[in-house]
Backbone as numpy.savetxt, mean C-alpha at the origin, in Angstrom:
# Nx Ny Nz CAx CAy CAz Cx Cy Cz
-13.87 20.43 -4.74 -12.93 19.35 -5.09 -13.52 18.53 -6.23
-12.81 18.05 -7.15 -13.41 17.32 -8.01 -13.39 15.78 -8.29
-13.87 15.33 -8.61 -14.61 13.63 -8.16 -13.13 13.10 -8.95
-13.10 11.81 -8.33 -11.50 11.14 -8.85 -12.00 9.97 -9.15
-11.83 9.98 -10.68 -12.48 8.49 -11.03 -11.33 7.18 -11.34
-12.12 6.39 -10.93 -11.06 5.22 -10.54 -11.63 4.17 -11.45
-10.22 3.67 -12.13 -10.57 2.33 -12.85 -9.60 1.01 -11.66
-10.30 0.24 -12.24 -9.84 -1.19 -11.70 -8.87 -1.97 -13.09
-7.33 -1.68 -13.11 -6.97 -2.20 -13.93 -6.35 -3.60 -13.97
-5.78 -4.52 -14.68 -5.33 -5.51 -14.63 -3.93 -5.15 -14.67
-3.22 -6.58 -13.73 -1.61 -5.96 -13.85 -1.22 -5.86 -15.23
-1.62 -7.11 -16.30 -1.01 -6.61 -17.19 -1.63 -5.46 -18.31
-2.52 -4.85 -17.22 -2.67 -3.25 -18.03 -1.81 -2.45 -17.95
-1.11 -2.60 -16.56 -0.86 -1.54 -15.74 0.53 -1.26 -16.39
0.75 0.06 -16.51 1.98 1.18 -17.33 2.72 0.82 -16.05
4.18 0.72 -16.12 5.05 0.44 -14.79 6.59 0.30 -15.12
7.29 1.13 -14.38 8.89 0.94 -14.93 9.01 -0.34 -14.55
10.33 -0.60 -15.39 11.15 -2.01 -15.45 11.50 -2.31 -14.37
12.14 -1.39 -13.58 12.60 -1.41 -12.09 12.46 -0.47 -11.23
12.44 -1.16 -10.34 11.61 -0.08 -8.95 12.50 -0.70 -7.64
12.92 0.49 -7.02 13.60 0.63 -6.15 13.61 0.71 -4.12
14.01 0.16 -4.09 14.15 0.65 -1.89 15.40 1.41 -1.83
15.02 2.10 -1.16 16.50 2.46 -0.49 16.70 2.33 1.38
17.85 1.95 1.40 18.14 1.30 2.72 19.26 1.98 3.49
19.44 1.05 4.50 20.95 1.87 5.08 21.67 0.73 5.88
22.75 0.87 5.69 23.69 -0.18 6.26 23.44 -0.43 8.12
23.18 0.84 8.56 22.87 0.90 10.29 22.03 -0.07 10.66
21.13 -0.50 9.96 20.12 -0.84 10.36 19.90 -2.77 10.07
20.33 -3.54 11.21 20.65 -5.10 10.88 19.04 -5.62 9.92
18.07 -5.07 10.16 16.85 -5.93 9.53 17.19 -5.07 8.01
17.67 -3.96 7.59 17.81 -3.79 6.13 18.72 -4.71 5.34
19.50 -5.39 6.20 20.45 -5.99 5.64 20.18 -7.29 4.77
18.86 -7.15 5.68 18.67 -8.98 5.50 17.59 -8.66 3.66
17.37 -7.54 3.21 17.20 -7.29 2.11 18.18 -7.83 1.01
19.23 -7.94 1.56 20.44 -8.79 0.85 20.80 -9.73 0.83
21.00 -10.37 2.78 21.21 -11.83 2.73 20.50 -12.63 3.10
19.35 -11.97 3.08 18.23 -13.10 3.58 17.51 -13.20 2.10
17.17 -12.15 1.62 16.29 -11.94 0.26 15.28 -11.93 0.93
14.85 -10.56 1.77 13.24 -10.68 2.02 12.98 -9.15 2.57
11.44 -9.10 2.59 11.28 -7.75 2.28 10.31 -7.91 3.40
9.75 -6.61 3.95 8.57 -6.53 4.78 7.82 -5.70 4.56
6.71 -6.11 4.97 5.46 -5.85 4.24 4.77 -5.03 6.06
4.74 -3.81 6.01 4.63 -2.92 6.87 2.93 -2.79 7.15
2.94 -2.55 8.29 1.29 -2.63 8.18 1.33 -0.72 8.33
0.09 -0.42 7.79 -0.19 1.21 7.90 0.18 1.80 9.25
-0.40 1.13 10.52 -0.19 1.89 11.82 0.93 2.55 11.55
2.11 1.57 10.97 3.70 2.17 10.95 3.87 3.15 10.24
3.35 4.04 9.17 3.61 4.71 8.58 3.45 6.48 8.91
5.01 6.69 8.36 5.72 8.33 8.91 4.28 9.00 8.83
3.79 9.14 7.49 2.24 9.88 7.20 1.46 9.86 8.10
1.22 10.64 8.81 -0.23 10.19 9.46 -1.51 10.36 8.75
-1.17 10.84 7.49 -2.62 10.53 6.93 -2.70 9.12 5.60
-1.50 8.76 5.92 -1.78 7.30 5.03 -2.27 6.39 5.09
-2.97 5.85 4.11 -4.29 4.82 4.77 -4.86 5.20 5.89
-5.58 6.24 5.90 -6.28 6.51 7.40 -7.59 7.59 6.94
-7.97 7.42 5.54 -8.99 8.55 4.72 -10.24 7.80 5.18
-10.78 7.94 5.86 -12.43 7.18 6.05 -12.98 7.31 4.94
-14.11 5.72 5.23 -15.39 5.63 4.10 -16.05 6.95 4.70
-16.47 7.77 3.63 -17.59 9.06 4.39 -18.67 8.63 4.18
-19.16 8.39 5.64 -20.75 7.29 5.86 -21.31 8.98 5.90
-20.91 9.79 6.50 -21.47 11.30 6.92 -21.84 12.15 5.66
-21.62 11.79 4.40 -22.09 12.67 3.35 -23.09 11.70 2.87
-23.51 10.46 3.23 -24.63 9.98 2.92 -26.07 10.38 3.04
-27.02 10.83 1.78 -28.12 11.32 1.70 -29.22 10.01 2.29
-30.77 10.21 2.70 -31.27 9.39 2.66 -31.43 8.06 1.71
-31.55 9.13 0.75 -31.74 7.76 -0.51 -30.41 6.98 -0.89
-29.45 7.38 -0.50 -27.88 6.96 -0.55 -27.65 5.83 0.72
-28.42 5.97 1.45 -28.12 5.05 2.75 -29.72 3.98 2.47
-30.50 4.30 2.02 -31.57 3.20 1.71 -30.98 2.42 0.79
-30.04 3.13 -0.43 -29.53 2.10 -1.29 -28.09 0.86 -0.94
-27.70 1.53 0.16 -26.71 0.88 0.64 -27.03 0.09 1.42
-28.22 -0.04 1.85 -28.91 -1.47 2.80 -29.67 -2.29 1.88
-30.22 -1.81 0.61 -30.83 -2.59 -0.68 -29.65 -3.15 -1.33
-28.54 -2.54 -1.08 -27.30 -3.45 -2.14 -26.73 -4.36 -0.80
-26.84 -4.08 0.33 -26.27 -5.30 1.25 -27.14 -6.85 1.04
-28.70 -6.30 1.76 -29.59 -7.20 1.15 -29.41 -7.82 0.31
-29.27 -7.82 -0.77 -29.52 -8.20 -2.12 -28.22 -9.32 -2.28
-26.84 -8.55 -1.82 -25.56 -9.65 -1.39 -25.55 -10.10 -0.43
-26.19 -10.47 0.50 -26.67 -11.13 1.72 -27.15 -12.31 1.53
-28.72 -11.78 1.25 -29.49 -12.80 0.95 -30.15 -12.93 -0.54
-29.40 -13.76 -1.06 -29.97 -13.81 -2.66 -30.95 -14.32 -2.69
-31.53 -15.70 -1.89 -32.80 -16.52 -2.00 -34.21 -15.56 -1.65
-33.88 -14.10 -1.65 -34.77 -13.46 -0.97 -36.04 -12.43 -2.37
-36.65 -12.35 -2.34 -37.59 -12.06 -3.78 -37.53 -9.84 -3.12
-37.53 -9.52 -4.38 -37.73 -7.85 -4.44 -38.14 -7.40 -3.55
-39.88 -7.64 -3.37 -40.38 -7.41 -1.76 -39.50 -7.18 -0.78
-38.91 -8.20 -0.25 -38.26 -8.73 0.93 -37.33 -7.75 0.77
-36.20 -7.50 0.22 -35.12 -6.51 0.17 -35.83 -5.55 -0.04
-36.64 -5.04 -0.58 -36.98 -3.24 -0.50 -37.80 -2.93 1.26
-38.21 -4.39 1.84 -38.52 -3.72 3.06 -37.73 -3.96 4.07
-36.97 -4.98 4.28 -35.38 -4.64 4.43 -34.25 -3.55 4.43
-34.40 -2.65 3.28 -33.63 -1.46 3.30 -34.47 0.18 3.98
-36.14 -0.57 3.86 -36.93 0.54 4.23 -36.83 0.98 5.75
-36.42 -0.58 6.49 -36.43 -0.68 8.36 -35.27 -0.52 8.39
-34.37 -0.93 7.66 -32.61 -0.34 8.70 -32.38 1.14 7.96
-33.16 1.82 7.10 -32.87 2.98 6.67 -33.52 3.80 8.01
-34.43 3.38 8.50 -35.53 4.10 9.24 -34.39 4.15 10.73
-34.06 2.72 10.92 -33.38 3.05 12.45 -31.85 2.96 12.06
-31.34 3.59 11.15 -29.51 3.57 10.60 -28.80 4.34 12.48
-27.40 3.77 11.99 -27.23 4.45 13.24 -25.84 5.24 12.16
-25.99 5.40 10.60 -24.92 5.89 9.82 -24.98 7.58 10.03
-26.12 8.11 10.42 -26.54 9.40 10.85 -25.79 9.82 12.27
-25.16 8.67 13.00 -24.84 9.53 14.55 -23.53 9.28 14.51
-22.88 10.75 14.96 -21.21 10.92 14.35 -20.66 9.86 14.85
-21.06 9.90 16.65 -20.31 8.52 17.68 -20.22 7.48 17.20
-20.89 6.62 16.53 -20.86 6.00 15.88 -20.34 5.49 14.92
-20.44 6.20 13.87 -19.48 6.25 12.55 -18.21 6.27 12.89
-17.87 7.51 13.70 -16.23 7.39 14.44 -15.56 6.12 14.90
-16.43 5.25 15.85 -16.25 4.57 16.15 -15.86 3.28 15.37
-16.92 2.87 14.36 -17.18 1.86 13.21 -15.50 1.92 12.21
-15.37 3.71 11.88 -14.22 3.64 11.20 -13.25 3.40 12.07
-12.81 3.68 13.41 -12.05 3.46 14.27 -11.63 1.56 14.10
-12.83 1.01 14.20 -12.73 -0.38 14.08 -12.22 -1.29 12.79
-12.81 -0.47 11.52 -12.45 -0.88 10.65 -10.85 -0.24 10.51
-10.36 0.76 10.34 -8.65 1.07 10.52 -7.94 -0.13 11.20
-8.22 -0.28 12.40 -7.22 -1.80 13.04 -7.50 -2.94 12.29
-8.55 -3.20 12.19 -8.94 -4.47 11.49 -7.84 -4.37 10.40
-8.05 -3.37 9.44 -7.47 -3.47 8.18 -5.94 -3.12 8.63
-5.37 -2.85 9.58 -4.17 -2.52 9.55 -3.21 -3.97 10.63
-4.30 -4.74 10.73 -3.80 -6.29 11.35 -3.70 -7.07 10.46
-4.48 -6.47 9.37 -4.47 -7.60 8.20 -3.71 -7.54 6.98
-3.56 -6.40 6.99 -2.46 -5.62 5.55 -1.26 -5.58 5.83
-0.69 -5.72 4.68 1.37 -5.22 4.79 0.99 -4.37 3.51
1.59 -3.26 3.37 1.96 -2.30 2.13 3.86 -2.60 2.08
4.28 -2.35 0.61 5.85 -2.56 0.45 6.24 -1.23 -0.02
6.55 -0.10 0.49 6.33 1.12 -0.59 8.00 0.98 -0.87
8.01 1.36 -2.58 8.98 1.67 -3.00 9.05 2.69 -3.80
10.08 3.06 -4.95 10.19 3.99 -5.98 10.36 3.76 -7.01
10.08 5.11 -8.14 10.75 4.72 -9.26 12.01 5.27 -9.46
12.41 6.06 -8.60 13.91 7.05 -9.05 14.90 6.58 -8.13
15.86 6.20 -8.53 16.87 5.94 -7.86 17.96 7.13 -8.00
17.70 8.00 -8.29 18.56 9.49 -8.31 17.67 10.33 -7.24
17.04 9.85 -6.05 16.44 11.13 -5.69 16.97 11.90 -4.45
17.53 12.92 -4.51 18.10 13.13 -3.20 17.55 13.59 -2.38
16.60 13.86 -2.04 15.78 13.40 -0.72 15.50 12.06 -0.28
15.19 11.26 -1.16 15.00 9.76 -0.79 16.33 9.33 -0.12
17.18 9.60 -0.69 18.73 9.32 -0.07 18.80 10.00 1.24
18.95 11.00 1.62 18.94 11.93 2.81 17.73 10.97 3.70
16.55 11.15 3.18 15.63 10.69 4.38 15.75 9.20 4.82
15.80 8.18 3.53 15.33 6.52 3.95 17.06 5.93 3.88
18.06 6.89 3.66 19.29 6.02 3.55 20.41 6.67 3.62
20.59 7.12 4.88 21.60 7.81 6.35 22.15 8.42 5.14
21.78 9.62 4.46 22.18 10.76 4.26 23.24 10.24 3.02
23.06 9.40 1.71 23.76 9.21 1.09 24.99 7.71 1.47
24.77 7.49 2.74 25.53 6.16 3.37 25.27 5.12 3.32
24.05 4.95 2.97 23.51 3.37 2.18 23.19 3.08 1.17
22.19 2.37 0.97 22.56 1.45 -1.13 20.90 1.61 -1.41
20.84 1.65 -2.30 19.56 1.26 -2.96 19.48 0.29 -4.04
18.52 -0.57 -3.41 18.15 -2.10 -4.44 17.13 -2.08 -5.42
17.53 -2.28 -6.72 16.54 -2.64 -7.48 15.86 -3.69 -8.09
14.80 -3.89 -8.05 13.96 -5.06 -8.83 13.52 -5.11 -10.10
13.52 -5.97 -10.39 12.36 -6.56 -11.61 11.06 -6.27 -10.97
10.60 -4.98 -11.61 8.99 -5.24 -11.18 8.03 -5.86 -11.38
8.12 -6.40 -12.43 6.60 -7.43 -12.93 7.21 -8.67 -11.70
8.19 -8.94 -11.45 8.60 -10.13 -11.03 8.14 -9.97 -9.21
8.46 -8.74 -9.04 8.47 -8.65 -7.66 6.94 -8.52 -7.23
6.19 -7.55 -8.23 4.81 -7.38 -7.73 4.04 -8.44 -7.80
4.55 -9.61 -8.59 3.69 -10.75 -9.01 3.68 -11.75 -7.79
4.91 -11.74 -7.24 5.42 -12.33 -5.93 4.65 -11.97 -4.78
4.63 -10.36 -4.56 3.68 -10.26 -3.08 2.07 -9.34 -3.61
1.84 -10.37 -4.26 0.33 -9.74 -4.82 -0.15 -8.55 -5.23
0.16 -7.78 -5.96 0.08 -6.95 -6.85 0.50 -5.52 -6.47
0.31 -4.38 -7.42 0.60 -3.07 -6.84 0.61 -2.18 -8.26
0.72 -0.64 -7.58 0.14 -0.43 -8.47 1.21 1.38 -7.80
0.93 2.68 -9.10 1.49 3.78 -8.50 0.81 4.74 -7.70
1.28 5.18 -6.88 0.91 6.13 -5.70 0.40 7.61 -6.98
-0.64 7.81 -6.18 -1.37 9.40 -6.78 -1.54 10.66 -5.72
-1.18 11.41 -6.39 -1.05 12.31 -5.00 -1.72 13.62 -5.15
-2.58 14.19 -4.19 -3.13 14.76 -4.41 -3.46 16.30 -3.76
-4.17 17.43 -3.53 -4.02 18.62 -2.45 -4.83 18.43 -1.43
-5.83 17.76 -2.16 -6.85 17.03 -0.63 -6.63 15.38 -1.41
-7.13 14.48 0.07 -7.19 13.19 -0.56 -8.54 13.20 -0.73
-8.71 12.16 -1.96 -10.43 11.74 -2.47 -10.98 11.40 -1.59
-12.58 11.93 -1.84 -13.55 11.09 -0.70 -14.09 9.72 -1.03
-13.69 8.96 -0.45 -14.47 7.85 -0.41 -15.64 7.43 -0.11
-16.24 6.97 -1.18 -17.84 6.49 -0.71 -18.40 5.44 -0.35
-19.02 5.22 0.45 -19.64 3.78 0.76 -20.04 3.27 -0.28
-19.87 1.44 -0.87 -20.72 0.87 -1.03 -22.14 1.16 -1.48
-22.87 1.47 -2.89 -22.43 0.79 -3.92 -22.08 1.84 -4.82
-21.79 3.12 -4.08 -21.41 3.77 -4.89 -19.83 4.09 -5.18
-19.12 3.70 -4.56 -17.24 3.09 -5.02 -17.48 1.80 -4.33
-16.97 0.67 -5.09 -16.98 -0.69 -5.27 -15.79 -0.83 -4.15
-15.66 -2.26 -3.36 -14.82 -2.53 -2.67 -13.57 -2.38 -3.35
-13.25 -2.65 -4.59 -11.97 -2.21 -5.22 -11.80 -0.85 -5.43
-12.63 -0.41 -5.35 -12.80 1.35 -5.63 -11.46 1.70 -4.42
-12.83 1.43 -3.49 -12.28 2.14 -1.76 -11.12 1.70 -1.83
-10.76 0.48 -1.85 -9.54 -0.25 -1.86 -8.06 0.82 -2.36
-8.53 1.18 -3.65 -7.50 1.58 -4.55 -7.04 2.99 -3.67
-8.35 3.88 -3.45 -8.23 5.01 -3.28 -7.73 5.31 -1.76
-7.83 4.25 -0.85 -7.51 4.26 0.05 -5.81 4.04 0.66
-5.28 2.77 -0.68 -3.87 2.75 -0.53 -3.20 3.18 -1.58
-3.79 4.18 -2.57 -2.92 4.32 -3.50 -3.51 5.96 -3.46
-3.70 6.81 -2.56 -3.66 8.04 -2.48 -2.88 8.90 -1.70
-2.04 9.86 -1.63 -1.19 10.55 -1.06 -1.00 12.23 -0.99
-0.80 12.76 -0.23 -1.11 13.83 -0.24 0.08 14.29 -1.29
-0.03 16.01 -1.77 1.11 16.42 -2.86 2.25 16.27 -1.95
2.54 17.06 -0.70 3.84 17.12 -0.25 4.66 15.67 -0.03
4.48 14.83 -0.39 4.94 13.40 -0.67 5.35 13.23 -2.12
4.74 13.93 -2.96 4.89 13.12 -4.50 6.53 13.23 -4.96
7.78 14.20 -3.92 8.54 13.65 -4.07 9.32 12.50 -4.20
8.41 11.81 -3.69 9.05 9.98 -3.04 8.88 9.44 -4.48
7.64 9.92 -5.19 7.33 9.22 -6.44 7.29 7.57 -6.98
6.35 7.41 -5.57 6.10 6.07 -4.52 5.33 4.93 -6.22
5.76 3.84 -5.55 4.68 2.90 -6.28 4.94 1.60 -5.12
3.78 1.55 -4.84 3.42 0.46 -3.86 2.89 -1.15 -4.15
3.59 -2.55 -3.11 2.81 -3.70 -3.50 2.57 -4.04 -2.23
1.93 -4.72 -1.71 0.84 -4.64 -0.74 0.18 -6.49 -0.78
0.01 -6.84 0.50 -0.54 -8.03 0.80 -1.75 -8.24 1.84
-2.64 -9.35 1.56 -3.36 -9.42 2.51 -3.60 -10.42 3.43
-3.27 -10.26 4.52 -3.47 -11.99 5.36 -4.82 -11.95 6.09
-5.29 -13.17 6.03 -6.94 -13.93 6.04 -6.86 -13.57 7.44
-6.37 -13.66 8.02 -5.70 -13.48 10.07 -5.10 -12.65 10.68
-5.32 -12.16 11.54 -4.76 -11.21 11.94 -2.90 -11.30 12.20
-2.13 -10.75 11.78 -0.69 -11.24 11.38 0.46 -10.22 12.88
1.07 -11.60 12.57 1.65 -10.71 13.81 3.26 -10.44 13.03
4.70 -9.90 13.66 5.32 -9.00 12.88 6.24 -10.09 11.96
6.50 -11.45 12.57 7.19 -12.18 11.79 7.02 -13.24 10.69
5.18 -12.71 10.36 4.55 -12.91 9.21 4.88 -11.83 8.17
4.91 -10.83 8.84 5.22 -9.73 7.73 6.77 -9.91 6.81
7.51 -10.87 6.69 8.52 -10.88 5.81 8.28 -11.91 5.64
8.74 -11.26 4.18 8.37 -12.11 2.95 9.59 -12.53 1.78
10.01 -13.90 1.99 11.10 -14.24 0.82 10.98 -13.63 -0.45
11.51 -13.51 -1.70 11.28 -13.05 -2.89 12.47 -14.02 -3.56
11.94 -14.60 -4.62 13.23 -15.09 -5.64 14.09 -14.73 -6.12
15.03 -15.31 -6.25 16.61 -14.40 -6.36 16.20 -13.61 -7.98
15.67 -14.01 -8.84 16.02 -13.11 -10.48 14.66 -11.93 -10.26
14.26 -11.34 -9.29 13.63 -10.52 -8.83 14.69 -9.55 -8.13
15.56 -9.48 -8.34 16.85 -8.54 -7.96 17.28 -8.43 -9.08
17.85 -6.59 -9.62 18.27 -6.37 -10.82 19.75 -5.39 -10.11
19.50 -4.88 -8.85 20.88 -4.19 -8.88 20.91 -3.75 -7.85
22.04 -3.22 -7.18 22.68 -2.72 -6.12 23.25 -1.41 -6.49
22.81 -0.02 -5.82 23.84 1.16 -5.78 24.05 1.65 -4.52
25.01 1.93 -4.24 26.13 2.40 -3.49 25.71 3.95 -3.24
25.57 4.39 -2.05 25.69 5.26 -1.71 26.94 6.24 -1.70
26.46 7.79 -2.22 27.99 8.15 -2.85 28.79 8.72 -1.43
28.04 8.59 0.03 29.00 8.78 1.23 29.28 7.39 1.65
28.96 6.46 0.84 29.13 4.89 2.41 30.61 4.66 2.45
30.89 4.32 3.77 32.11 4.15 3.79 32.86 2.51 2.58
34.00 2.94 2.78 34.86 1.70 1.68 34.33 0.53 2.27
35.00 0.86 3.90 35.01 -0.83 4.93 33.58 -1.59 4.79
32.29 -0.41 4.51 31.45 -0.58 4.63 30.53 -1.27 3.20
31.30 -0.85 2.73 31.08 -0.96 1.21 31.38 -2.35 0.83
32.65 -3.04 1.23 33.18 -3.97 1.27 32.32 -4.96 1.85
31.90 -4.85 3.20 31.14 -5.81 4.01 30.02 -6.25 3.49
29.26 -5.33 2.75 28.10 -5.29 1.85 28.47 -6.29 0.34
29.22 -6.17 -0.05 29.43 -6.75 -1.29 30.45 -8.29 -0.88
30.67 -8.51 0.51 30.69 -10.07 0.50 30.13 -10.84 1.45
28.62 -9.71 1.41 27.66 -10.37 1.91 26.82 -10.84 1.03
27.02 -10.40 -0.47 25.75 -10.90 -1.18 25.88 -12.34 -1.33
24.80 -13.10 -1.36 25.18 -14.83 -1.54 25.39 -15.19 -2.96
25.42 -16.45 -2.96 26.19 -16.55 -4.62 24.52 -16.47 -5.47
23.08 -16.78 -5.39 22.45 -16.65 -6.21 22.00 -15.13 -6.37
22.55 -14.56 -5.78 22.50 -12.78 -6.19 23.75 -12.58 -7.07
24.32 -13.56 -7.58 25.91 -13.18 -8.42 25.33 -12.43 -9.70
24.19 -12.29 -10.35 23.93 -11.60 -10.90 23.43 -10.16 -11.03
23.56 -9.47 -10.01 23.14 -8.23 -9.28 24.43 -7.72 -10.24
23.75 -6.50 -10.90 24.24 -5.25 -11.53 24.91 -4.43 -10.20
26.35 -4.04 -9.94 26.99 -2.92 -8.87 27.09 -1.72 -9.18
26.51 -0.68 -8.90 26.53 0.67 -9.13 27.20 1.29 -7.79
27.52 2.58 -8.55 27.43 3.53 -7.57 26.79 4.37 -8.17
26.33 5.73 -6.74 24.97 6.56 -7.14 25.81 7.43 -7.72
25.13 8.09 -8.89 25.10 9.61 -9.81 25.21 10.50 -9.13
């Protein structure tokens, strides 16, 4: 497999369509509120169809000796700064000597712990860039019977703290401990990797983090009304249905573009 190198870009580096899309379905009363509430939810990983999304462990297990001495010399060192060279090189020499990163039970366990942690604390928002996709229609929006909403993306990602596009891959990247992929490293590669049989979705994700462990009616999140660019219509939804939808939008959505799908 070959090494996947990761930059840390700035949003306003980042290459990104104008608008980026959900698709929804009328069945469902909490999609609705995508319309008349103006708010979105921010899903924690446990929930996700993938079972291998967000769920790629740090590989503590391909760590060499000298790879795990350096990873207790770079804790040290961000630990305790008031501490002189000495002190951290014999520091990394005694927890290298008794690591417990060598015993599988362990590690299993550690990543076991860190997965909940991070999945009490995260919301991911996954959306798209294609609003023509017919699988996306079939799978996330009763078979052509519901609508898909589009945003202003700079507007929307700026709103629930950043995001960036899904990469997809035949194996997912390995992740390395600390200091050899940076906490933004792991970060990236961890929520912005996907296996190929997904890259249909042709996902781009924004994603939040709460300081606390969040429970489900933290996870929605208002968004400002000129962060909505349009509404399309599913080419099976019913008329009646169609109707109910379009005098539900409130008056500061009066600027929502009405489509129907291609």
């Amino acid at each position: 497999m070959n090494p996947v190198i990761v930059s840390e870009t700035s949003f306003d580096d980042l290459v990104i369509p104008k608008t980026i899309y959900k698709y929804r379905t009328w069945t469902n009363p909490y999609h609705l509120c995508i319309i008349i509430n103006k708010e979105l939810y921010m899903a924690s990983p446990r929930d996700f169809i993938d079972p291998y999304d967000c769920k790629n462990p740090i590989r503590y297990d391909l760590l060499s000796d000298k790879e795990i001495f350096n990873l207790y010399l770079y804790h040290s060192k961000k630990d305790n700064k008031n501490w002189n060279r000495k002190k951290h090189l014999r520091f990394a020499q005694e927890w290298a000597k008794k690591t417990l990163l060598k015993d599988p039970t362990h590690v299993a366990e550690m990543q076991k712990e860190h997965y909940n942690d991070f999945c009490d604390h995260f919301g991911v928002l996954s959306l798209t860039a294609n609003p023509n996709n017919d699988e996306m229609w079939k799978s996330y929006s009763d078979n052509h019977q519901g609508f898909c909403i589009g945003f202003n993306t700079k507007i929307l990602f700026q709103n629930l703290g950043g995001g960036g596009e899904v990469q997809y891959y035949d194996e997912l990247p390995i992740i390395h401990p600390v200091p050899k992929h940076s906490f933004e490293q792991q970060h990236i590669l961890l929520v912005f990797s996907k296996l190929r049989n997904w890259e249909y979705e042709q996902e781009y994700r924004t994603h939040k983090f709460y300081p606390t462990k969040v429970i489900d009616k933290q996870r929605v999140i208002r968004i400002p009304p000129e962060a909505f660019k349009e509404i399309i219509f599913g080419k099976n939804m019913p008329d009646s249905i169609k109707e109910q939808l379009l005098l539900s939008i409130p008056t500061d959505l009066g600027h929502l573009f009405l489509l129907d799908e291609e």
